[in-house]
Amino acid sequence: MAKSHSCKICFKENLTKDEIGATRKLIDKDAKEFFCIDCLADYLGCTVDELLEKIEEFKEEGCTLFK
C-alpha cells in the first residue's frame, strides 16, 4: 500500500500524485515533505490555476514525477 502524505503547511491528508510531483519538480527533487496545491501556489506566489496549468505542461512533456 502506498504511503499517504500530508501537506507540511496545512496538514491536508492524502496528497495527490500531482501535488507530490509538483513539490518535487518545483521545490526539491528529493523532497520528503510536500505541499498541497493551495499551499504550493501560495508559497510560489502564483494562483492555483497557473500551477495546475504548469502541471499539465509537465505531464505533456513526459515528466516522470507525475506518474
XYZ file of C-alpha atoms in Angstrom:
67
model
C 0.000 0.000 0.000
C 1.323 3.456 -0.907
C 2.269 5.804 1.904
C -0.162 8.653 2.496
C 1.447 12.104 2.539
C 0.122 15.271 4.146
C 0.821 18.946 3.458
C 3.652 20.374 5.562
C 1.787 23.698 5.916
C -1.947 22.991 6.379
C -1.650 19.239 7.098
C -4.202 18.267 4.421
C -4.156 14.473 4.240
C -3.799 12.131 1.243
C -1.995 14.401 -1.195
C -2.390 13.501 -4.864
C 0.416 12.353 -7.145
C 0.188 15.771 -8.828
C 0.746 17.583 -5.523
C 3.690 15.339 -4.667
C 5.093 15.610 -8.190
C 4.753 19.397 -8.255
C 6.576 19.734 -4.936
C 9.378 17.547 -6.256
C 9.538 19.327 -9.627
C 9.350 22.894 -8.339
C 10.920 22.736 -4.868
C 13.200 19.713 -4.386
C 13.500 16.529 -6.424
C 14.296 14.575 -3.251
C 11.593 16.182 -1.068
C 10.332 14.174 1.878
C 7.765 16.800 2.896
C 5.147 18.040 0.468
C 2.727 20.909 -0.203
C -0.947 20.643 -1.167
C -1.788 22.525 -4.357
C -3.161 25.560 -2.453
C -0.146 25.923 -0.158
C 2.308 25.327 -3.009
C 0.686 28.063 -5.112
C 0.841 30.426 -2.135
C 4.483 29.502 -1.451
C 5.428 30.093 -5.098
C 3.403 33.317 -5.370
C 1.107 32.132 -8.153
C -2.529 31.112 -8.497
C -3.790 27.557 -8.218
C -4.942 27.760 -11.851
C -1.463 28.803 -13.001
C 0.061 25.925 -11.071
C -2.430 23.401 -12.466
C -1.675 24.657 -15.977
C 2.060 24.190 -15.357
C 1.475 20.658 -14.029
C -0.362 19.791 -17.254
C 2.572 21.157 -19.260
C 4.983 18.983 -17.272
C 2.785 15.924 -17.920
C 2.628 16.679 -21.656
C 6.442 16.953 -21.679
C 6.544 13.441 -20.213
C 7.878 14.371 -16.777
C 8.083 11.135 -14.786
C 7.454 12.884 -11.455
C 3.732 12.872 -12.266
C 3.317 9.137 -12.938
